[in-house]
Every structure is written in C-alpha cells, then in structure tokens.
Amino acid sequence: MELHGDLPAPTHGLLITHFLTVRDVAVSRRFYADVFGGEAVMEENPAIVKIANSWIIMNPGGGPTPDKPDVILEAPQNGDRTSCFLNVRVADMAAFYAHAVAKGVHFLTEPIDRVSELRCYLRDPDGYLIEVGQSTGLIKGLQAKPSPGPR
C-alpha cells in the first residue's frame, strides 16, 4: 500500500487507524510516542502518532457534528468497565515491559504466561485499556485455556 508520507492516507485500498477521545492531547501524544516508540506526524487537531504499521489519532471530546448528529465524544469515565481495548503485539515482552516501566507505566499485573502468549495490561493517561502480548505457544499451535465467564 502506498501512503501520502507518514499520514494514514492510502493512495488506494484502505487501512485502519484507531481514534481516541482524550482529555489532554499533548499528554496522550507523548505517551503513545514514548511508550510505544511512535512518531508524532501531526501535533494536534487531530494529533496523529504513527506506531509501527498503525496510527493512533487523538482529539478532545465534543458534541455532535453534522456527520454524527446524535453522538457525543468523551474520554472514559470509569476504567473498570470497557467494551474494547487496544491490542499490541510485541516481539519481546520482557524488553517492552522493562522499557515501559522505565517510562513510568503502571501495569495492572506483570506479564502472565497464558500458554499461547505472554500478556499483561496497562492504561493510558485517559484510562483506556491496552493489552500487550507476545505470541509464544500460539505460534506452536498451543492455545490458552478459556477464561472463566463474567463475574
């Protein structure tokens, strides 16, 4: 796929980006650039950080617009309930974990071996949940045991 520079603007076909409604664009932009080794390709309005083969797009919340007339965008109010999260795959969990901790990131737990992968979670400055995982057993055909149902 050919792009217009480092912006998520394909010359043909499509690509997928992830948009986050954030409280402080500068803080979120620095977080994604520093923790995930991204590059800010736009500072704001919207902020765009290119990370590997993906882009995170960030802007403050706001009221309805003509193209989304009944939608209000806002950052998460309660991080204990979520319906989606960013899923990041790394080649070396130990190296990523050490790098992120050195940057001040607080993880919900240390990486846990789930047979198919090493996995842990963190939150960004707005409380968005981010899974970070390294495929281990999965590449050998091993799958994790099913998680228990909802509490």
Short mmCIF file of N, CA and C in Angstrom, two decimals:
data_model
loop_
_atom_site.label_atom_id
_atom_site.label_comp_id
_atom_site.label_asym_id
_atom_site.label_seq_id
_atom_site.Cartn_x
_atom_site.Cartn_y
_atom_site.Cartn_z
N MET A 1 0.84 -1.17 0.00
CA MET A 1 0.00 0.00 0.00
C MET A 1 0.89 1.24 0.00
N GLU A 2 0.57 2.15 -0.85
CA GLU A 2 1.30 3.41 -0.91
C GLU A 2 0.57 4.45 -0.08
N LEU A 3 1.34 5.27 0.66
CA LEU A 3 0.76 6.31 1.51
C LEU A 3 1.26 7.68 1.08
N HIS A 4 0.54 8.69 1.52
CA HIS A 4 0.99 10.07 1.35
C HIS A 4 1.87 10.40 2.54
N GLY A 5 3.18 10.22 2.42
CA GLY A 5 4.10 10.47 3.53
C GLY A 5 3.81 9.52 4.68
N ASP A 6 3.91 10.01 5.90
CA ASP A 6 3.66 9.18 7.08
C ASP A 6 2.23 9.30 7.59
N LEU A 7 1.38 9.96 6.84
CA LEU A 7 -0.01 10.12 7.26
C LEU A 7 -0.83 8.90 6.87
N PRO A 8 -1.86 8.58 7.64
CA PRO A 8 -2.73 7.46 7.29
C PRO A 8 -3.68 7.84 6.15
N ALA A 9 -3.12 8.00 4.96
CA ALA A 9 -3.88 8.43 3.79
C ALA A 9 -3.46 7.56 2.61
N PRO A 10 -4.09 6.39 2.43
CA PRO A 10 -3.68 5.50 1.35
C PRO A 10 -4.00 6.08 -0.02
N THR A 11 -3.16 5.75 -0.99
CA THR A 11 -3.41 6.18 -2.36
C THR A 11 -4.37 5.21 -3.05
N HIS A 12 -4.55 4.01 -2.47
CA HIS A 12 -5.56 3.05 -2.95
C HIS A 12 -5.88 2.09 -1.81
N GLY A 13 -6.98 1.42 -1.91
CA GLY A 13 -7.37 0.47 -0.87
C GLY A 13 -7.77 1.15 0.42
N LEU A 14 -7.48 0.50 1.54
CA LEU A 14 -7.84 1.06 2.83
C LEU A 14 -6.82 0.68 3.88
N LEU A 15 -6.87 1.35 4.99
CA LEU A 15 -6.10 0.99 6.17
C LEU A 15 -6.97 1.33 7.37
N ILE A 16 -6.61 0.79 8.52
CA ILE A 16 -7.40 1.01 9.72
C ILE A 16 -6.55 1.76 10.73
N THR A 17 -7.12 2.79 11.32
CA THR A 17 -6.48 3.54 12.40
C THR A 17 -7.35 3.40 13.64
N HIS A 18 -6.85 3.89 14.76
CA HIS A 18 -7.63 3.85 15.99
C HIS A 18 -7.74 5.27 16.52
N PHE A 19 -8.97 5.74 16.74
CA PHE A 19 -9.23 7.09 17.24
C PHE A 19 -9.51 7.02 18.73
N LEU A 20 -8.89 7.93 19.50
CA LEU A 20 -9.14 8.02 20.93
C LEU A 20 -9.59 9.44 21.28
N THR A 21 -10.66 9.55 22.03
CA THR A 21 -11.06 10.83 22.59
C THR A 21 -10.26 11.01 23.87
N VAL A 22 -9.49 12.10 23.95
CA VAL A 22 -8.57 12.29 25.07
C VAL A 22 -8.85 13.62 25.79
N ARG A 23 -8.42 13.68 27.04
CA ARG A 23 -8.59 14.90 27.84
C ARG A 23 -7.49 15.92 27.54
N ASP A 24 -6.25 15.44 27.34
CA ASP A 24 -5.12 16.33 27.11
C ASP A 24 -4.32 15.75 25.94
N VAL A 25 -4.44 16.38 24.79
CA VAL A 25 -3.82 15.87 23.56
C VAL A 25 -2.31 15.74 23.71
N ALA A 26 -1.65 16.74 24.27
CA ALA A 26 -0.19 16.71 24.39
C ALA A 26 0.28 15.55 25.27
N VAL A 27 -0.40 15.32 26.39
CA VAL A 27 -0.03 14.23 27.29
C VAL A 27 -0.21 12.89 26.60
N SER A 28 -1.33 12.69 25.93
CA SER A 28 -1.60 11.42 25.24
C SER A 28 -0.64 11.21 24.08
N ARG A 29 -0.37 12.26 23.33
CA ARG A 29 0.55 12.16 22.19
C ARG A 29 1.94 11.72 22.67
N ARG A 30 2.42 12.34 23.75
CA ARG A 30 3.73 11.95 24.30
C ARG A 30 3.72 10.51 24.80
N PHE A 31 2.64 10.10 25.47
CA PHE A 31 2.54 8.74 26.00
C PHE A 31 2.70 7.72 24.88
N TYR A 32 1.92 7.86 23.81
CA TYR A 32 1.97 6.87 22.72
C TYR A 32 3.31 6.93 21.97
N ALA A 33 3.89 8.11 21.83
CA ALA A 33 5.20 8.21 21.17
C ALA A 33 6.29 7.61 22.05
N ASP A 34 6.30 7.94 23.33
CA ASP A 34 7.37 7.47 24.23
C ASP A 34 7.26 5.99 24.55
N VAL A 35 6.09 5.53 24.96
CA VAL A 35 5.94 4.15 25.42
C VAL A 35 6.00 3.15 24.26
N PHE A 36 5.41 3.49 23.13
CA PHE A 36 5.35 2.56 22.01
C PHE A 36 6.32 2.89 20.88
N GLY A 37 7.21 3.85 21.10
CA GLY A 37 8.21 4.18 20.10
C GLY A 37 7.62 4.80 18.85
N GLY A 38 6.53 5.53 19.03
CA GLY A 38 5.86 6.14 17.89
C GLY A 38 6.45 7.48 17.49
N GLU A 39 5.96 7.98 16.38
CA GLU A 39 6.38 9.27 15.86
C GLU A 39 5.15 10.14 15.66
N ALA A 40 5.16 11.32 16.28
CA ALA A 40 4.04 12.25 16.09
C ALA A 40 4.15 12.83 14.69
N VAL A 41 3.19 12.49 13.82
CA VAL A 41 3.22 13.01 12.46
C VAL A 41 2.30 14.22 12.32
N MET A 42 1.44 14.44 13.32
CA MET A 42 0.65 15.68 13.45
C MET A 42 0.55 15.96 14.94
N GLU A 43 0.80 17.21 15.32
CA GLU A 43 0.81 17.58 16.74
C GLU A 43 -0.60 17.63 17.34
N GLU A 44 -1.55 18.19 16.60
CA GLU A 44 -2.92 18.24 17.12
C GLU A 44 -3.90 18.63 16.02
N ASN A 45 -5.15 18.50 16.37
CA ASN A 45 -6.30 18.88 15.53
C ASN A 45 -6.39 18.09 14.23
N PRO A 46 -6.30 16.78 14.23
CA PRO A 46 -6.06 15.88 15.37
C PRO A 46 -4.57 15.57 15.52
N ALA A 47 -4.21 15.07 16.69
CA ALA A 47 -2.86 14.54 16.88
C ALA A 47 -2.84 13.16 16.24
N ILE A 48 -1.75 12.85 15.55
CA ILE A 48 -1.60 11.53 14.93
C ILE A 48 -0.22 11.01 15.28
N VAL A 49 -0.17 9.82 15.88
CA VAL A 49 1.10 9.18 16.20
C VAL A 49 1.18 7.89 15.39
N LYS A 50 2.24 7.79 14.60
CA LYS A 50 2.49 6.58 13.82
C LYS A 50 3.29 5.62 14.69
N ILE A 51 2.76 4.42 14.87
CA ILE A 51 3.42 3.39 15.67
C ILE A 51 3.52 2.15 14.79
N ALA A 52 4.76 1.79 14.43
CA ALA A 52 5.00 0.63 13.58
C ALA A 52 4.15 0.76 12.31
N ASN A 53 3.19 -0.14 12.11
CA ASN A 53 2.35 -0.11 10.90
C ASN A 53 0.94 0.38 11.19
N SER A 54 0.80 1.19 12.25
CA SER A 54 -0.52 1.68 12.67
C SER A 54 -0.44 3.15 13.07
N TRP A 55 -1.61 3.75 13.24
CA TRP A 55 -1.69 5.13 13.68
C TRP A 55 -2.73 5.24 14.77
N ILE A 56 -2.40 6.05 15.79
CA ILE A 56 -3.36 6.42 16.83
C ILE A 56 -3.70 7.88 16.55
N ILE A 57 -4.99 8.17 16.44
CA ILE A 57 -5.46 9.53 16.19
C ILE A 57 -6.15 9.99 17.46
N MET A 58 -5.83 11.21 17.93
CA MET A 58 -6.35 11.70 19.20
C MET A 58 -6.88 13.12 19.05
N ASN A 59 -8.01 13.37 19.69
CA ASN A 59 -8.60 14.70 19.75
C ASN A 59 -9.43 14.79 21.02
N PRO A 60 -9.68 16.02 21.49
CA PRO A 60 -10.56 16.16 22.65
C PRO A 60 -12.00 15.77 22.28
N GLY A 61 -12.80 15.56 23.28
CA GLY A 61 -14.20 15.23 23.05
C GLY A 61 -14.97 16.44 22.55
N GLY A 62 -16.22 16.20 22.26
CA GLY A 62 -17.06 17.29 21.79
C GLY A 62 -18.45 16.82 21.45
N GLY A 63 -19.27 17.76 21.14
CA GLY A 63 -20.67 17.48 20.85
C GLY A 63 -20.87 16.99 19.44
N PRO A 64 -22.13 16.82 19.09
CA PRO A 64 -22.48 16.33 17.76
C PRO A 64 -21.94 17.22 16.64
N THR A 65 -21.71 16.60 15.49
CA THR A 65 -21.31 17.32 14.29
C THR A 65 -22.28 16.91 13.18
N PRO A 66 -22.28 17.62 12.07
CA PRO A 66 -23.24 17.28 11.01
C PRO A 66 -23.15 15.83 10.54
N ASP A 67 -21.95 15.22 10.59
CA ASP A 67 -21.81 13.85 10.11
C ASP A 67 -22.03 12.80 11.20
N LYS A 68 -22.19 13.22 12.44
CA LYS A 68 -22.56 12.33 13.55
C LYS A 68 -23.49 13.11 14.49
N PRO A 69 -24.71 13.38 14.01
CA PRO A 69 -25.60 14.32 14.67
C PRO A 69 -26.06 13.95 16.08
N ASP A 70 -26.04 12.71 16.47
CA ASP A 70 -26.51 12.31 17.79
C ASP A 70 -25.40 11.75 18.67
N VAL A 71 -24.15 12.03 18.32
CA VAL A 71 -23.02 11.42 19.02
C VAL A 71 -22.22 12.48 19.78
N ILE A 72 -21.91 12.16 21.04
CA ILE A 72 -21.05 13.00 21.86
C ILE A 72 -19.80 12.18 22.16
N LEU A 73 -18.63 12.73 21.88
CA LEU A 73 -17.38 12.04 22.16
C LEU A 73 -16.84 12.48 23.51
N GLU A 74 -16.45 11.50 24.34
CA GLU A 74 -15.84 11.82 25.62
C GLU A 74 -14.88 10.70 26.00
N ALA A 75 -13.88 11.07 26.78
CA ALA A 75 -12.91 10.09 27.28
C ALA A 75 -13.61 9.20 28.31
N PRO A 76 -13.05 8.04 28.60
CA PRO A 76 -13.70 7.12 29.55
C PRO A 76 -13.92 7.77 30.91
N GLN A 77 -15.06 7.46 31.51
CA GLN A 77 -15.38 7.98 32.84
C GLN A 77 -14.97 6.99 33.92
N ASN A 78 -15.03 5.69 33.61
CA ASN A 78 -14.72 4.65 34.58
C ASN A 78 -13.93 3.57 33.86
N GLY A 79 -12.67 3.40 34.25
CA GLY A 79 -11.82 2.43 33.57
C GLY A 79 -12.07 0.99 33.97
N ASP A 80 -12.96 0.75 34.95
CA ASP A 80 -13.22 -0.62 35.39
C ASP A 80 -14.16 -1.38 34.46
N ARG A 81 -14.84 -0.67 33.59
CA ARG A 81 -15.72 -1.32 32.62
C ARG A 81 -15.31 -0.83 31.23
N THR A 82 -15.20 -1.78 30.32
CA THR A 82 -14.80 -1.39 28.96
C THR A 82 -15.42 -2.37 27.98
N SER A 83 -15.60 -1.93 26.76
CA SER A 83 -16.15 -2.81 25.74
C SER A 83 -15.13 -3.06 24.62
N CYS A 84 -14.00 -2.35 24.68
CA CYS A 84 -12.97 -2.57 23.68
C CYS A 84 -11.63 -2.12 24.26
N PHE A 85 -10.56 -2.58 23.64
CA PHE A 85 -9.24 -2.15 24.07
C PHE A 85 -8.27 -2.29 22.92
N LEU A 86 -7.18 -1.57 23.02
CA LEU A 86 -6.12 -1.66 22.03
C LEU A 86 -5.32 -2.91 22.32
N ASN A 87 -4.99 -3.68 21.29
CA ASN A 87 -4.23 -4.92 21.44
C ASN A 87 -2.91 -4.72 20.71
N VAL A 88 -1.82 -4.74 21.46
CA VAL A 88 -0.49 -4.52 20.90
C VAL A 88 0.30 -5.82 20.99
N ARG A 89 0.90 -6.23 19.89
CA ARG A 89 1.75 -7.42 19.86
C ARG A 89 3.20 -6.97 19.83
N VAL A 90 4.03 -7.58 20.66
CA VAL A 90 5.45 -7.26 20.70
C VAL A 90 6.26 -8.52 20.43
N ALA A 91 7.50 -8.35 19.96
CA ALA A 91 8.37 -9.49 19.71
C ALA A 91 9.05 -9.96 20.98
N ASP A 92 9.25 -9.05 21.95
CA ASP A 92 9.98 -9.37 23.17
C ASP A 92 9.29 -8.71 24.36
N MET A 93 8.45 -9.48 25.05
CA MET A 93 7.68 -8.95 26.16
C MET A 93 8.57 -8.40 27.27
N ALA A 94 9.62 -9.12 27.62
CA ALA A 94 10.49 -8.67 28.71
C ALA A 94 11.12 -7.31 28.39
N ALA A 95 11.58 -7.14 27.16
CA ALA A 95 12.19 -5.86 26.77
C ALA A 95 11.15 -4.74 26.77
N PHE A 96 9.95 -5.00 26.22
CA PHE A 96 8.92 -3.97 26.20
C PHE A 96 8.51 -3.60 27.62
N TYR A 97 8.28 -4.60 28.46
CA TYR A 97 7.86 -4.37 29.84
C TYR A 97 8.89 -3.51 30.58
N ALA A 98 10.17 -3.84 30.46
CA ALA A 98 11.23 -3.07 31.12
C ALA A 98 11.26 -1.63 30.60
N HIS A 99 11.13 -1.47 29.29
CA HIS A 99 11.12 -0.13 28.67
C HIS A 99 9.95 0.69 29.21
N ALA A 100 8.76 0.11 29.22
CA ALA A 100 7.56 0.83 29.66
C ALA A 100 7.64 1.19 31.14
N VAL A 101 8.09 0.26 31.97
CA VAL A 101 8.22 0.55 33.40
C VAL A 101 9.22 1.70 33.61
N ALA A 102 10.31 1.71 32.84
CA ALA A 102 11.29 2.79 32.94
C ALA A 102 10.68 4.14 32.54
N LYS A 103 9.66 4.10 31.69
CA LYS A 103 8.95 5.33 31.28
C LYS A 103 7.87 5.73 32.28
N GLY A 104 7.70 4.94 33.35
CA GLY A 104 6.73 5.28 34.38
C GLY A 104 5.37 4.61 34.22
N VAL A 105 5.26 3.67 33.30
CA VAL A 105 3.99 2.99 33.07
C VAL A 105 3.68 2.04 34.22
N HIS A 106 2.44 2.06 34.67
CA HIS A 106 1.96 1.13 35.70
C HIS A 106 1.11 0.07 35.00
N PHE A 107 1.48 -1.19 35.17
CA PHE A 107 0.74 -2.30 34.59
C PHE A 107 -0.24 -2.84 35.62
N LEU A 108 -1.36 -3.39 35.17
CA LEU A 108 -2.32 -4.00 36.09
C LEU A 108 -1.70 -5.20 36.78
N THR A 109 -0.90 -5.99 36.05
CA THR A 109 -0.13 -7.11 36.59
C THR A 109 1.17 -7.19 35.81
N GLU A 110 2.08 -7.99 36.28
CA GLU A 110 3.26 -8.32 35.48
C GLU A 110 2.79 -9.23 34.34
N PRO A 111 3.61 -9.43 33.31
CA PRO A 111 3.21 -10.35 32.23
C PRO A 111 2.89 -11.75 32.79
N ILE A 112 1.82 -12.31 32.29
CA ILE A 112 1.36 -13.64 32.73
C ILE A 112 1.46 -14.59 31.54
N ASP A 113 2.00 -15.77 31.79
CA ASP A 113 2.11 -16.80 30.75
C ASP A 113 0.77 -17.50 30.63
N ARG A 114 0.11 -17.35 29.49
CA ARG A 114 -1.20 -17.96 29.24
C ARG A 114 -1.10 -19.12 28.27
N VAL A 115 0.02 -19.75 28.18
CA VAL A 115 0.33 -20.88 27.30
C VAL A 115 0.50 -20.40 25.86
N SER A 116 -0.50 -19.74 25.30
CA SER A 116 -0.40 -19.28 23.91
C SER A 116 0.37 -17.97 23.80
N GLU A 117 0.46 -17.24 24.90
CA GLU A 117 1.08 -15.92 24.86
C GLU A 117 1.50 -15.48 26.25
N LEU A 118 2.42 -14.52 26.28
CA LEU A 118 2.70 -13.76 27.49
C LEU A 118 1.85 -12.51 27.35
N ARG A 119 1.16 -12.10 28.43
CA ARG A 119 0.22 -10.99 28.27
C ARG A 119 0.11 -10.19 29.57
N CYS A 120 -0.06 -8.88 29.41
CA CYS A 120 -0.36 -8.00 30.53
C CYS A 120 -1.12 -6.78 30.00
N TYR A 121 -1.64 -5.99 30.92
CA TYR A 121 -2.44 -4.83 30.55
C TYR A 121 -1.93 -3.58 31.26
N LEU A 122 -2.13 -2.44 30.60
CA LEU A 122 -1.84 -1.14 31.17
C LEU A 122 -2.94 -0.19 30.75
N ARG A 123 -2.92 1.00 31.34
CA ARG A 123 -3.88 2.04 30.95
C ARG A 123 -3.12 3.26 30.45
N ASP A 124 -3.69 3.94 29.48
CA ASP A 124 -3.08 5.18 29.00
C ASP A 124 -3.52 6.32 29.94
N PRO A 125 -3.07 7.56 29.69
CA PRO A 125 -3.41 8.66 30.60
C PRO A 125 -4.91 8.92 30.77
N ASP A 126 -5.73 8.51 29.81
CA ASP A 126 -7.17 8.71 29.91
C ASP A 126 -7.90 7.50 30.47
N GLY A 127 -7.18 6.44 30.76
CA GLY A 127 -7.79 5.24 31.31
C GLY A 127 -8.13 4.17 30.29
N TYR A 128 -7.80 4.40 29.02
CA TYR A 128 -8.05 3.36 28.02
C TYR A 128 -7.19 2.14 28.34
N LEU A 129 -7.80 0.97 28.23
CA LEU A 129 -7.11 -0.28 28.49
C LEU A 129 -6.30 -0.69 27.26
N ILE A 130 -5.06 -1.15 27.50
CA ILE A 130 -4.19 -1.60 26.42
C ILE A 130 -3.63 -2.96 26.80
N GLU A 131 -3.87 -3.95 25.96
CA GLU A 131 -3.27 -5.27 26.15
C GLU A 131 -1.95 -5.30 25.39
N VAL A 132 -0.91 -5.81 26.05
CA VAL A 132 0.37 -6.02 25.39
C VAL A 132 0.68 -7.50 25.49
N GLY A 133 0.95 -8.12 24.36
CA GLY A 133 1.19 -9.55 24.38
C GLY A 133 2.28 -9.98 23.41
N GLN A 134 2.89 -11.10 23.74
CA GLN A 134 3.88 -11.73 22.87
C GLN A 134 3.40 -13.14 22.58
N SER A 135 3.16 -13.45 21.32
CA SER A 135 2.76 -14.81 20.96
C SER A 135 3.91 -15.75 21.24
N THR A 136 3.63 -16.80 21.99
CA THR A 136 4.66 -17.80 22.31
C THR A 136 4.13 -19.16 21.86
N GLY A 137 3.31 -19.79 22.68
CA GLY A 137 2.75 -21.09 22.32
C GLY A 137 1.86 -21.04 21.10
N LEU A 138 1.21 -19.91 20.86
CA LEU A 138 0.29 -19.79 19.72
C LEU A 138 1.01 -20.10 18.41
N ILE A 139 2.26 -19.67 18.29
CA ILE A 139 2.99 -19.94 17.05
C ILE A 139 3.39 -21.40 16.94
N LYS A 140 3.18 -22.17 18.01
CA LYS A 140 3.43 -23.62 18.00
C LYS A 140 2.11 -24.40 18.02
N GLY A 141 0.99 -23.66 17.87
CA GLY A 141 -0.31 -24.31 17.85
C GLY A 141 -0.95 -24.50 19.22
N LEU A 142 -0.37 -23.93 20.27
CA LEU A 142 -0.93 -24.05 21.62
C LEU A 142 -1.87 -22.89 21.89
N GLN A 143 -3.03 -23.19 22.44
CA GLN A 143 -4.00 -22.15 22.75
C GLN A 143 -4.17 -22.01 24.26
N ALA A 144 -4.54 -20.81 24.68
CA ALA A 144 -4.79 -20.56 26.11
C ALA A 144 -6.06 -21.28 26.53
N LYS A 145 -6.14 -21.62 27.81
CA LYS A 145 -7.37 -22.18 28.36
C LYS A 145 -8.42 -21.08 28.38
N PRO A 146 -9.68 -21.42 28.16
CA PRO A 146 -10.73 -20.39 28.20
C PRO A 146 -10.76 -19.69 29.55
N SER A 147 -11.01 -18.39 29.51
CA SER A 147 -11.15 -17.61 30.75
C SER A 147 -12.48 -17.95 31.39
N PRO A 148 -12.55 -17.80 32.72
CA PRO A 148 -13.84 -18.01 33.36
C PRO A 148 -14.85 -16.97 32.86
N GLY A 149 -16.11 -17.28 32.95
CA GLY A 149 -17.17 -16.38 32.48
C GLY A 149 -17.22 -15.10 33.30
N PRO A 150 -18.18 -14.22 32.97
CA PRO A 150 -18.31 -12.95 33.67
C PRO A 150 -18.60 -13.15 35.15
N ARG A 151 -18.13 -12.17 35.92
CA ARG A 151 -18.37 -12.22 37.36
C ARG A 151 -19.72 -11.71 37.71
#
